[in-house]
Amino acid sequence: MSTSTIEAKVKSIIADQLGVGEDEIKPESSFIEDLGADSLDIVELVMAMEEEFEVEIPDEEAENIKTVADATNYINTHKK
Amino acid sequence: MSQRRVVVTGTGLVSALGTGTEKNWQALIAGTSGIAQVTRFDVGKIDTRIAGEVKDFEPEKFIEKREVRRMDLYAQFSLAAAQMAVEESGLPVGPDKPHGYIPEKVGVIVGSGIGGISSLEEQHRKGLEKGFDRLSPFFIIQMIINMAPGLISMRYNCKGPNWAPVSACATSAHAIGEAWKSIRLGETDAVIAGGAEAAITPLGLGGFSVMKALSTRNDDPAGASRPFDKERDGFVMGEGAGILVLEEMEAAKKRGANILAEVVGYGANSDAYHVTQPAPEGEGAARCMLLALQSAGMNPEDVGYINAHGTSTPFNDANETKAIKAVFGDHARKVAVSSTKSMTGHMLGAAGGFEAVVSALALTRNLLPPTINQTSPDPDCDLDYVPNQAREARVDAVMSNSFGFGGTNAVLVFKRF
């Protein structure tokens, strides 16, 4: 899976769960500050990404995933 | 100090008859049934295949899309009905608004009999399939019953008492009665009160069905809810919400609010008898109606219309009739009694809120909604049930009855303003 495919899928998950347009989602967008997510949204996003990419994101790692790029990078490094 | 008085200034309804107070009222006056085949899920082998599902509800009209998916349907109904009620009332909350109420003195008391059961079913299914560590982080907030008043308070900045009564089919009558008490006591100046329900799910329908509580008139949905008729065979599940804005009278007058009716009486008690069956002769219901009349300082003769609990179960309707006769004596033959559940189905925890709005509208519109499906008179139900057709009548006070499983009773009295 290429980095751009991962990024597209991540954007699609975010758009679906946070109800924002995909064009509003930039790599540097912060889930909480830019996209209006709260702590429960983050939990749901992390779970959705785990399922989509078949990766495990431990809680202590999830805490460091703050932007779209953080998520894409984590998945890119850890996907099977 | 003279007693503070409480008035209704806004209403919101969602039911099988539609979304919106006026839409519901027009359907009620036309004698329309909202009952049809269940469409939301496959009923499988459940004996009852009919219900009063809300058909025209578009949550995005009331709630941001991203919020919708975080809420159970019952909470969506409650927010929609609250929005209608607040808009109709023009309820001003906050010092920045002309005549604005102090946020700390505005409460929300909105309950539900069952709460977020469709979310509970969905997440239980997910847990069994994927594991209980994969549940939605929104599950608990979807399921719990006080999320309805919580969400309403966040939207309208109501920082006063915020809670959800749970008393089965008496839930929202309790909500309105407790709101009335809160305003009278001076704890609050205004309260958004009522209830919401969305329990037409496999567990909800199946659960009531195996109790033999539901009508099985599957081939005649519109004729299935027939309170007080000899051929009645159980209630029909409904859903939706009924929410009112209540305000302290002097404050409402001062801000020029359009006052629809006054809440003047409330009775709450228990049968202390059986989990589902009403006490013989409707003893508990009768005591509750008397309590409500006493709190209103009224005589039975003052009441011109009773919006009955009238569920269409053999037990309730005969017992409620007996209770009305016990309380009203000779006047029982003169007072008009109707059950709008004949059209909406039984909205459970939302029923009392819906019917409180109907009671207020009966006073303002000088029209009494009918009990439809009256074709076979029952000798045990021999009052004037406003059969089949709405009636023009100017009444000065209306009683609204709500009785719930567990033997709980709540009765409200409204007066022309």
GROMACS .gro file of C-alpha atoms in nm:
model
  497
    1MET     CA    1   0.000   0.000   0.000
    2SER     CA    2   0.152   0.331  -0.105
    3THR     CA    3   0.178   0.632   0.123
    4SER     CA    4  -0.071   0.822  -0.091
    5THR     CA    5  -0.323   0.535  -0.072
    6ILE     CA    6  -0.286   0.530   0.306
    7GLU     CA    7  -0.333   0.904   0.323
    8ALA     CA    8  -0.645   0.887   0.105
    9LYS     CA    9  -0.796   0.615   0.322
   10VAL     CA   10  -0.712   0.801   0.642
   11LYS     CA   11  -0.878   1.113   0.503
   12SER     CA   12  -1.185   0.917   0.408
   13ILE     CA   13  -1.217   0.772   0.760
   14ILE     CA   14  -1.175   1.115   0.915
   15ALA     CA   15  -1.425   1.276   0.679
   16ASP     CA   16  -1.679   1.006   0.756
   17GLN     CA   17  -1.638   1.013   1.133
   18LEU     CA   18  -1.591   1.382   1.195
   19GLY     CA   19  -1.837   1.497   0.930
   20VAL     CA   20  -1.586   1.726   0.758
   21GLY     CA   21  -1.515   1.764   0.386
   22GLU     CA   22  -1.206   1.578   0.257
   23ASP     CA   23  -1.077   1.904   0.109
   24GLU     CA   24  -1.059   2.050   0.462
   25ILE     CA   25  -0.829   1.769   0.575
   26LYS     CA   26  -0.462   1.858   0.529
   27PRO     CA   27  -0.163   1.649   0.640
   28GLU     CA   28  -0.084   1.908   0.907
   29SER     CA   29  -0.446   1.925   1.031
   30SER     CA   30  -0.473   1.859   1.403
   31PHE     CA   31  -0.762   1.631   1.492
   32ILE     CA   32  -0.860   1.834   1.795
   33GLU     CA   33  -0.762   2.190   1.703
   34ASP     CA   34  -0.841   2.195   1.331
   35LEU     CA   35  -1.098   1.922   1.279
   36GLY     CA   36  -1.302   1.966   1.598
   37ALA     CA   37  -1.251   1.616   1.738
   38ASP     CA   38  -1.287   1.539   2.109
   39SER     CA   39  -1.126   1.260   2.310
   40LEU     CA   40  -1.403   1.014   2.218
   41ASP     CA   41  -1.363   1.092   1.848
   42ILE     CA   42  -0.991   1.016   1.878
   43VAL     CA   43  -1.066   0.676   2.031
   44GLU     CA   44  -1.306   0.600   1.750
   45LEU     CA   45  -1.062   0.720   1.483
   46VAL     CA   46  -0.782   0.508   1.624
   47MET     CA   47  -1.008   0.201   1.632
   48ALA     CA   48  -1.125   0.261   1.276
   49MET     CA   49  -0.766   0.295   1.155
   50GLU     CA   50  -0.664  -0.021   1.340
   51GLU     CA   51  -0.940  -0.210   1.165
   52GLU     CA   52  -0.882  -0.058   0.822
   53PHE     CA   53  -0.506  -0.113   0.817
   54GLU     CA   54  -0.485  -0.417   1.045
   55VAL     CA   55  -0.239  -0.249   1.277
   56GLU     CA   56  -0.239  -0.224   1.652
   57ILE     CA   57  -0.200   0.123   1.793
   58PRO     CA   58  -0.122   0.101   2.166
   59ASP     CA   59  -0.268   0.376   2.385
   60GLU     CA   60   0.073   0.530   2.455
   61GLU     CA   61   0.137   0.556   2.080
   62ALA     CA   62  -0.213   0.685   2.011
   63GLU     CA   63  -0.144   0.977   2.243
   64ASN     CA   64   0.127   1.098   2.004
   65ILE     CA   65  -0.096   1.084   1.698
   66LYS     CA   66  -0.221   1.439   1.682
   67THR     CA   67  -0.236   1.521   1.312
   68VAL     CA   68  -0.334   1.351   0.988
   69ALA     CA   69   0.036   1.318   0.898
   70ASP     CA   70   0.111   1.155   1.238
   71ALA     CA   71  -0.153   0.893   1.161
   72THR     CA   72  -0.036   0.830   0.807
   73ASN     CA   73   0.327   0.799   0.920
   74TYR     CA   74   0.242   0.561   1.201
   75ILE     CA   75   0.044   0.335   0.971
   76ASN     CA   76   0.310   0.350   0.701
   77THR     CA   77   0.575   0.235   0.950
   78HIS     CA   78   0.370  -0.029   1.130
   79LYS     CA   79   0.143  -0.184   0.869
   80LYS     CA   80   0.201  -0.552   0.794
   81MET     CA   81  -4.623   3.473   4.969
   82SER     CA   82  -4.860   3.374   4.695
   83GLN     CA   83  -4.782   3.059   4.501
   84ARG     CA   84  -4.579   3.099   4.181
   85ARG     CA   85  -4.775   2.991   3.875
   86VAL     CA   86  -4.649   2.792   3.577
   87VAL     CA   87  -4.743   2.832   3.211
   88VAL     CA   88  -4.674   2.651   2.885
   89THR     CA   89  -4.512   2.870   2.620
   90GLY     CA   90  -4.371   2.623   2.368
   91THR     CA   91  -4.433   2.274   2.236
   92GLY     CA   92  -4.252   2.021   2.021
   93LEU     CA   93  -4.383   1.689   1.892
   94VAL     CA   94  -4.243   1.397   1.699
   95SER     CA   95  -4.458   1.088   1.647
   96ALA     CA   96  -4.580   0.838   1.392
   97LEU     CA   97  -4.810   1.118   1.276
   98GLY     CA   98  -4.515   1.335   1.179
   99THR     CA   99  -4.252   1.580   1.293
  100GLY     CA  100  -4.388   1.911   1.421
  101THR     CA  101  -4.661   2.020   1.660
  102GLU     CA  102  -4.898   2.148   1.393
  103LYS     CA  103  -4.855   1.842   1.172
  104ASN     CA  104  -4.941   1.620   1.466
  105TRP     CA  105  -5.240   1.828   1.572
  106GLN     CA  106  -5.389   1.832   1.224
  107ALA     CA  107  -5.348   1.454   1.194
  108LEU     CA  108  -5.508   1.402   1.536
  109ILE     CA  109  -5.804   1.622   1.455
  110ALA     CA  110  -5.850   1.438   1.124
  111GLY     CA  111  -5.852   1.106   1.311
  112THR     CA  112  -5.549   0.969   1.127
  113SER     CA  113  -5.377   0.649   1.236
  114GLY     CA  114  -4.997   0.647   1.229
  115ILE     CA  115  -4.975   0.269   1.271
  116ALA     CA  116  -4.824   0.053   0.996
  117GLN     CA  117  -4.604  -0.250   0.936
  118VAL     CA  118  -4.265  -0.236   1.107
  119THR     CA  119  -4.009  -0.134   0.844
  120ARG     CA  120  -3.695  -0.071   1.048
  121PHE     CA  121  -3.596  -0.434   1.095
  122ASP     CA  122  -3.710  -0.785   1.014
  123VAL     CA  123  -3.959  -0.881   1.286
  124GLY     CA  124  -3.897  -1.251   1.225
  125LYS     CA  125  -4.123  -1.463   1.441
  126ILE     CA  126  -4.240  -1.184   1.673
  127ASP     CA  127  -4.620  -1.211   1.696
  128THR     CA  128  -4.669  -0.837   1.647
  129ARG     CA  129  -4.553  -0.695   1.314
  130ILE     CA  130  -4.699  -0.344   1.343
  131ALA     CA  131  -4.601  -0.024   1.521
  132GLY     CA  132  -4.618   0.354   1.505
  133GLU     CA  133  -4.276   0.429   1.359
  134VAL     CA  134  -4.178   0.790   1.295
  135LYS     CA  135  -4.159   0.810   0.917
  136ASP     CA  136  -4.061   1.164   0.821
  137PHE     CA  137  -3.780   1.240   1.066
  138GLU     CA  138  -3.467   1.399   0.919
  139PRO     CA  139  -3.223   1.440   1.207
  140GLU     CA  140  -2.989   1.668   1.009
  141LYS     CA  141  -3.263   1.931   1.009
  142PHE     CA  142  -3.213   1.963   1.383
  143ILE     CA  143  -2.867   1.830   1.460
  144GLU     CA  144  -2.526   1.866   1.297
  145LYS     CA  145  -2.444   1.561   1.088
  146ARG     CA  146  -2.138   1.468   1.293
  147GLU     CA  147  -2.340   1.488   1.613
  148VAL     CA  148  -2.621   1.271   1.477
  149ARG     CA  149  -2.405   0.962   1.466
  150ARG     CA  150  -2.300   1.011   1.827
  151MET     CA  151  -2.663   1.001   1.943
  152ASP     CA  152  -2.924   0.733   1.976
  153LEU     CA  153  -3.250   0.793   1.793
  154TYR     CA  154  -3.434   0.866   2.119
  155ALA     CA  155  -3.194   1.154   2.191
  156GLN     CA  156  -3.231   1.283   1.835
  157PHE     CA  157  -3.609   1.292   1.883
  158SER     CA  158  -3.564   1.477   2.213
  159LEU     CA  159  -3.338   1.744   2.063
  160ALA     CA  160  -3.571   1.795   1.768
  161ALA     CA  161  -3.877   1.836   1.991
  162ALA     CA  162  -3.683   2.063   2.230
  163GLN     CA  163  -3.576   2.281   1.939
  164MET     CA  164  -3.936   2.316   1.823
  165ALA     CA  165  -4.052   2.400   2.175
  166VAL     CA  166  -3.777   2.657   2.236
  167GLU     CA  167  -3.833   2.820   1.897
  168GLU     CA  168  -4.209   2.841   1.950
  169SER     CA  169  -4.160   2.980   2.298
  170GLY     CA  170  -3.876   3.217   2.216
  171LEU     CA  171  -3.732   3.112   2.553
  172PRO     CA  172  -3.458   3.363   2.627
  173VAL     CA  173  -3.165   3.220   2.824
  174GLY     CA  174  -2.880   3.446   2.931
  175PRO     CA  175  -2.839   3.809   3.035
  176ASP     CA  176  -2.750   3.913   2.679
  177LYS     CA  177  -3.109   3.852   2.568
  178PRO     CA  178  -3.404   4.082   2.641
  179HIS     CA  179  -3.578   3.945   2.954
  180GLY     CA  180  -3.326   3.659   2.944
  181TYR     CA  181  -3.350   3.406   3.224
  182ILE     CA  182  -3.045   3.345   3.439
  183PRO     CA  183  -2.900   3.021   3.291
  184GLU     CA  184  -2.866   2.871   3.641
  185LYS     CA  185  -3.244   2.908   3.683
  186VAL     CA  186  -3.334   2.721   3.366
  187GLY     CA  187  -3.370   2.345   3.406
  188VAL     CA  188  -3.414   2.052   3.171
  189ILE     CA  189  -3.617   1.755   3.290
  190VAL     CA  190  -3.656   1.516   2.999
  191GLY     CA  191  -3.683   1.141   3.043
  192SER     CA  192  -3.728   0.821   2.852
  193GLY     CA  193  -3.880   0.492   2.953
  194ILE     CA  194  -3.616   0.279   2.786
  195GLY     CA  195  -3.342   0.503   2.644
  196GLY     CA  196  -3.087   0.409   2.378
  197ILE     CA  197  -3.189   0.050   2.324
  198SER     CA  198  -3.109   0.039   1.951
  199SER     CA  199  -2.752   0.147   2.032
  200LEU     CA  200  -2.734  -0.114   2.305
  201GLU     CA  201  -2.844  -0.386   2.063
  202GLU     CA  202  -2.602  -0.271   1.794
  203GLN     CA  203  -2.304  -0.259   2.030
  204HIS     CA  204  -2.389  -0.591   2.190
  205ARG     CA  205  -2.394  -0.745   1.843
  206LYS     CA  206  -2.058  -0.581   1.767
  207GLY     CA  207  -1.915  -0.704   2.095
  208LEU     CA  208  -2.016  -1.062   2.022
  209GLU     CA  209  -1.873  -1.041   1.670
  210LYS     CA  210  -1.551  -0.847   1.723
  211GLY     CA  211  -1.495  -0.851   2.097
  212PHE     CA  212  -1.605  -0.619   2.375
  213ASP     CA  213  -1.284  -0.417   2.343
  214ARG     CA  214  -1.407  -0.296   2.004
  215LEU     CA  215  -1.723  -0.118   2.116
  216SER     CA  216  -1.791   0.235   1.998
  217PRO     CA  217  -1.661   0.498   2.243
  218PHE     CA  218  -1.999   0.664   2.193
  219PHE     CA  219  -2.198   0.364   2.312
  220ILE     CA  220  -2.250   0.467   2.673
  221ILE     CA  221  -2.344   0.824   2.586
  222GLN     CA  222  -2.587   0.692   2.327
  223MET     CA  223  -2.751   0.457   2.572
  224ILE     CA  224  -2.788   0.651   2.896
  225ILE     CA  225  -3.119   0.822   2.950
  226ASN     CA  226  -2.998   1.150   3.096
  227MET     CA  227  -2.808   1.227   2.776
  228ALA     CA  228  -3.130   1.374   2.635
  229PRO     CA  229  -3.154   1.651   2.896
  230GLY     CA  230  -2.775   1.683   2.889
  231LEU     CA  231  -2.766   1.753   2.516
  232ILE     CA  232  -3.058   1.995   2.542
  233SER     CA  233  -2.884   2.187   2.821
  234MET     CA  234  -2.566   2.218   2.613
  235ARG     CA  235  -2.755   2.355   2.316
  236TYR     CA  236  -2.956   2.614   2.511
  237ASN     CA  237  -2.712   2.690   2.797
  238CYS     CA  238  -2.957   2.568   3.063
  239LYS     CA  239  -2.741   2.548   3.377
  240GLY     CA  240  -3.014   2.462   3.626
  241PRO     CA  241  -3.129   2.118   3.743
  242ASN     CA  242  -3.074   1.860   3.472
  243TRP     CA  243  -3.209   1.509   3.501
  244ALA     CA  244  -3.416   1.235   3.346
  245PRO     CA  245  -3.704   1.063   3.516
  246VAL     CA  246  -3.753   0.696   3.427
  247SER     CA  247  -4.098   0.565   3.512
  248ALA     CA  248  -4.203   0.362   3.211
  249CYS     CA  249  -4.513   0.506   3.048
  250ALA     CA  250  -4.551   0.777   3.314
  251THR     CA  251  -4.199   0.914   3.252
  252SER     CA  252  -4.274   1.239   3.077
  253ALA     CA  253  -4.581   1.318   3.286
  254HIS     CA  254  -4.349   1.293   3.585
  255ALA     CA  255  -4.100   1.517   3.404
  256ILE     CA  256  -4.361   1.787   3.351
  257GLY     CA  257  -4.502   1.753   3.701
  258GLU     CA  258  -4.158   1.778   3.860
  259ALA     CA  259  -4.076   2.077   3.639
  260TRP     CA  260  -4.398   2.241   3.761
  261LYS     CA  261  -4.293   2.178   4.120
  262SER     CA  262  -3.945   2.313   4.057
  263ILE     CA  263  -4.077   2.640   3.913
  264ARG     CA  264  -4.340   2.675   4.185
  265LEU     CA  265  -4.076   2.631   4.453
  266GLY     CA  266  -3.852   2.892   4.293
  267GLU     CA  267  -3.574   2.642   4.225
  268THR     CA  268  -3.606   2.735   3.857
  269ASP     CA  269  -3.778   3.006   3.651
  270ALA     CA  270  -3.815   2.798   3.337
  271VAL     CA  271  -3.783   2.430   3.251
  272ILE     CA  272  -3.771   2.237   2.924
  273ALA     CA  273  -3.967   1.925   3.014
  274GLY     CA  274  -4.102   1.609   2.855
  275GLY     CA  275  -3.978   1.283   2.717
  276ALA     CA  276  -3.858   1.085   2.419
  277GLU     CA  277  -3.866   0.722   2.317
  278ALA     CA  278  -3.731   0.508   2.033
  279ALA     CA  279  -3.778   0.149   2.141
  280ILE     CA  280  -3.923  -0.009   1.829
  281THR     CA  281  -3.632  -0.251   1.801
  282PRO     CA  282  -3.607  -0.632   1.807
  283LEU     CA  283  -3.561  -0.629   2.186
  284GLY     CA  284  -3.830  -0.367   2.247
  285LEU     CA  285  -4.097  -0.515   2.022
  286GLY     CA  286  -4.004  -0.872   2.108
  287GLY     CA  287  -3.998  -0.795   2.479
  288PHE     CA  288  -4.343  -0.638   2.494
  289SER     CA  289  -4.475  -0.903   2.257
  290VAL     CA  290  -4.381  -1.198   2.476
  291MET     CA  291  -4.559  -1.026   2.766
  292LYS     CA  292  -4.873  -1.049   2.548
  293ALA     CA  293  -4.906  -0.674   2.594
  294LEU     CA  294  -4.922  -0.589   2.223
  295SER     CA  295  -5.200  -0.600   1.966
  296THR     CA  296  -5.156  -0.870   1.703
  297ARG     CA  297  -5.402  -0.716   1.460
  298ASN     CA  298  -5.128  -0.728   1.197
  299ASP     CA  299  -5.360  -0.731   0.898
  300ASP     CA  300  -5.531  -0.410   1.006
  301PRO     CA  301  -5.261  -0.176   1.139
  302ALA     CA  302  -5.479   0.137   1.137
  303GLY     CA  303  -5.742  -0.047   1.340
  304ALA     CA  304  -5.501  -0.206   1.587
  305SER     CA  305  -5.491   0.064   1.854
  306ARG     CA  306  -5.855   0.082   1.967
  307PRO     CA  307  -5.868   0.202   2.327
  308PHE     CA  308  -6.200   0.138   2.506
  309ASP     CA  309  -6.338  -0.061   2.211
  310LYS     CA  310  -6.460  -0.414   2.288
  311GLU     CA  311  -6.232  -0.565   2.023
  312ARG     CA  312  -5.910  -0.413   2.163
  313ASP     CA  313  -5.634  -0.670   2.207
  314GLY     CA  314  -5.331  -0.485   2.338
  315PHE     CA  315  -5.130  -0.171   2.281
  316VAL     CA  316  -4.933  -0.077   1.971
  317MET     CA  317  -4.581   0.056   2.020
  318GLY     CA  318  -4.523   0.413   1.915
  319GLU     CA  319  -4.218   0.639   1.940
  320GLY     CA  320  -4.114   1.001   1.920
  321ALA     CA  321  -4.102   1.288   2.165
  322GLY     CA  322  -4.320   1.544   2.338
  323ILE     CA  323  -4.147   1.842   2.496
  324LEU     CA  324  -4.278   2.165   2.646
  325VAL     CA  325  -4.127   2.490   2.763
  326LEU     CA  326  -4.266   2.580   3.104
  327GLU     CA  327  -4.212   2.923   3.255
  328GLU     CA  328  -4.300   3.107   3.570
  329MET     CA  329  -4.613   3.302   3.478
  330GLU     CA  330  -4.511   3.655   3.578
  331ALA     CA  331  -4.179   3.628   3.396
  332ALA     CA  332  -4.348   3.486   3.087
  333LYS     CA  333  -4.604   3.767   3.089
  334LYS     CA  334  -4.335   4.028   3.138
  335ARG     CA  335  -4.143   3.915   2.835
  336GLY     CA  336  -4.460   3.903   2.628
  337ALA     CA  337  -4.455   3.528   2.573
  338ASN     CA  338  -4.746   3.363   2.396
  339ILE     CA  339  -4.900   3.160   2.678
  340LEU     CA  340  -5.078   2.846   2.563
  341ALA     CA  341  -5.210   2.711   2.892
  342GLU     CA  342  -5.138   2.698   3.263
  343VAL     CA  343  -5.017   2.387   3.444
  344VAL     CA  344  -5.226   2.382   3.761
  345GLY     CA  345  -5.215   2.033   3.905
  346TYR     CA  346  -4.997   1.726   3.941
  347GLY     CA  347  -5.047   1.399   4.121
  348ALA     CA  348  -4.792   1.119   4.153
  349ASN     CA  349  -4.835   0.792   4.341
  350SER     CA  350  -4.806   0.415   4.320
  351ASP     CA  351  -5.046   0.121   4.299
  352ALA     CA  352  -4.816  -0.091   4.518
  353TYR     CA  353  -4.992  -0.387   4.363
  354HIS     CA  354  -4.841  -0.561   4.057
  355VAL     CA  355  -4.558  -0.525   3.806
  356THR     CA  356  -4.785  -0.476   3.506
  357GLN     CA  357  -5.152  -0.508   3.604
  358PRO     CA  358  -5.333  -0.203   3.733
  359ALA     CA  359  -5.478  -0.229   4.084
  360PRO     CA  360  -5.837  -0.360   4.088
  361GLU     CA  361  -6.101  -0.096   4.016
  362GLY     CA  362  -5.822   0.139   3.909
  363GLU     CA  363  -5.769   0.223   4.273
  364GLY     CA  364  -5.420   0.373   4.233
  365ALA     CA  365  -5.514   0.567   3.921
  366ALA     CA  366  -5.820   0.709   4.097
  367ARG     CA  367  -5.614   0.820   4.396
  368CYS     CA  368  -5.368   0.984   4.158
  369MET     CA  369  -5.641   1.175   3.971
  370LEU     CA  370  -5.772   1.297   4.307
  371LEU     CA  371  -5.425   1.411   4.411
  372ALA     CA  372  -5.394   1.608   4.088
  373LEU     CA  373  -5.735   1.771   4.136
  374GLN     CA  374  -5.652   1.857   4.497
  375SER     CA  375  -5.322   2.014   4.402
  376ALA     CA  376  -5.508   2.221   4.141
  377GLY     CA  377  -5.771   2.321   4.396
  378MET     CA  378  -6.033   2.197   4.153
  379ASN     CA  379  -6.352   1.996   4.169
  380PRO     CA  380  -6.418   1.711   3.924
  381GLU     CA  381  -6.688   1.924   3.758
  382ASP     CA  382  -6.422   2.177   3.655
  383VAL     CA  383  -6.260   1.929   3.416
  384GLY     CA  384  -6.414   1.922   3.069
  385TYR     CA  385  -6.179   1.682   2.895
  386ILE     CA  386  -5.955   1.395   3.000
  387ASN     CA  387  -5.672   1.286   2.773
  388ALA     CA  388  -5.677   0.926   2.894
  389HIS     CA  389  -5.386   0.691   2.934
  390GLY     CA  390  -5.609   0.466   2.718
  391THR     CA  391  -5.353   0.215   2.594
  392SER     CA  392  -5.589  -0.027   2.418
  393THR     CA  393  -5.505  -0.311   2.655
  394PRO     CA  394  -5.805  -0.495   2.800
  395PHE     CA  395  -5.688  -0.421   3.156
  396ASN     CA  396  -5.595  -0.055   3.136
  397ASP     CA  397  -5.899   0.076   2.960
  398ALA     CA  398  -6.155  -0.099   3.183
  399ASN     CA  399  -5.968   0.001   3.497
  400GLU     CA  400  -5.910   0.358   3.388
  401THR     CA  401  -6.283   0.386   3.314
  402LYS     CA  402  -6.362   0.261   3.664
  403ALA     CA  403  -6.112   0.504   3.813
  404ILE     CA  404  -6.264   0.798   3.626
  405LYS     CA  405  -6.610   0.698   3.750
  406ALA     CA  406  -6.482   0.669   4.106
  407VAL     CA  407  -6.328   1.016   4.097
  408PHE     CA  408  -6.577   1.204   3.882
  409GLY     CA  409  -6.903   1.050   4.005
  410ASP     CA  410  -7.200   1.180   3.805
  411HIS     CA  411  -6.971   1.411   3.610
  412ALA     CA  412  -6.798   1.103   3.459
  413ARG     CA  413  -7.094   1.078   3.221
  414LYS     CA  414  -7.046   1.435   3.106
  415VAL     CA  415  -6.670   1.471   3.079
  416ALA     CA  416  -6.520   1.399   2.738
  417VAL     CA  417  -6.246   1.133   2.749
  418SER     CA  418  -6.026   1.042   2.455
  419SER     CA  419  -5.711   0.846   2.389
  420THR     CA  420  -5.483   0.986   2.123
  421LYS     CA  421  -5.286   0.661   2.150
  422SER     CA  422  -5.552   0.529   1.911
  423MET     CA  423  -5.361   0.729   1.648
  424THR     CA  424  -4.999   0.757   1.770
  425GLY     CA  425  -4.969   0.417   1.931
  426HIS     CA  426  -4.822   0.406   2.279
  427MET     CA  427  -4.514   0.626   2.288
  428LEU     CA  428  -4.415   0.486   2.630
  429GLY     CA  429  -4.185   0.737   2.802
  430ALA     CA  430  -4.277   1.004   2.547
  431ALA     CA  431  -4.653   0.953   2.582
  432GLY     CA  432  -4.709   1.190   2.873
  433GLY     CA  433  -4.519   1.471   2.701
  434PHE     CA  434  -4.702   1.421   2.375
  435GLU     CA  435  -5.035   1.412   2.554
  436ALA     CA  436  -4.954   1.717   2.765
  437VAL     CA  437  -4.908   1.911   2.442
  438VAL     CA  438  -5.237   1.770   2.312
  439SER     CA  439  -5.404   1.879   2.638
  440ALA     CA  440  -5.272   2.234   2.603
  441LEU     CA  441  -5.381   2.249   2.241
  442ALA     CA  442  -5.731   2.120   2.322
  443LEU     CA  443  -5.764   2.428   2.544
  444THR     CA  444  -5.632   2.677   2.291
  445ARG     CA  445  -5.797   2.537   1.980
  446ASN     CA  446  -6.137   2.455   2.136
  447LEU     CA  447  -6.121   2.114   1.974
  448LEU     CA  448  -6.107   1.770   2.132
  449PRO     CA  449  -5.917   1.499   1.943
  450PRO     CA  450  -6.110   1.175   1.900
  451THR     CA  451  -6.052   0.815   2.002
  452ILE     CA  452  -6.053   0.638   1.669
  453ASN     CA  453  -6.157   0.279   1.597
  454GLN     CA  454  -6.470   0.295   1.812
  455THR     CA  455  -6.693   0.038   1.648
  456SER     CA  456  -6.788  -0.217   1.916
  457PRO     CA  457  -6.895  -0.065   2.248
  458ASP     CA  458  -6.762  -0.242   2.557
  459PRO     CA  459  -7.006  -0.250   2.850
  460ASP     CA  460  -6.704  -0.202   3.080
  461CYS     CA  461  -6.604   0.114   2.893
  462ASP     CA  462  -6.917   0.324   2.882
  463LEU     CA  463  -6.799   0.685   2.896
  464ASP     CA  464  -6.794   0.950   2.624
  465TYR     CA  465  -6.472   0.867   2.442
  466VAL     CA  466  -6.520   1.128   2.166
  467PRO     CA  467  -6.562   0.840   1.921
  468ASN     CA  468  -6.402   0.857   1.578
  469GLN     CA  469  -6.446   1.230   1.515
  470ALA     CA  470  -6.293   1.537   1.668
  471ARG     CA  471  -6.536   1.760   1.853
  472GLU     CA  472  -6.561   2.134   1.888
  473ALA     CA  473  -6.584   2.214   2.257
  474ARG     CA  474  -6.469   2.493   2.480
  475VAL     CA  475  -6.341   2.337   2.800
  476ASP     CA  476  -6.165   2.523   3.079
  477ALA     CA  477  -5.955   2.245   3.229
  478VAL     CA  478  -5.800   1.926   3.095
  479MET     CA  479  -5.663   1.627   3.283
  480SER     CA  480  -5.390   1.408   3.131
  481ASN     CA  481  -5.341   1.056   3.269
  482SER     CA  482  -5.022   0.849   3.253
  483PHE     CA  483  -4.976   0.512   3.420
  484GLY     CA  484  -4.668   0.292   3.395
  485PHE     CA  485  -4.546  -0.062   3.448
  486GLY     CA  486  -4.428  -0.097   3.803
  487GLY     CA  487  -4.759   0.049   3.920
  488THR     CA  488  -4.651   0.411   3.885
  489ASN     CA  489  -4.905   0.685   3.813
  490ALA     CA  490  -4.875   1.053   3.717
  491VAL     CA  491  -5.163   1.287   3.640
  492LEU     CA  492  -5.140   1.646   3.516
  493VAL     CA  493  -5.406   1.917   3.506
  494PHE     CA  494  -5.398   2.207   3.260
  495LYS     CA  495  -5.615   2.516   3.264
  496ARG     CA  496  -5.722   2.767   3.003
  497PHE     CA  497  -5.513   3.082   3.033
   0.00000   0.00000   0.00000
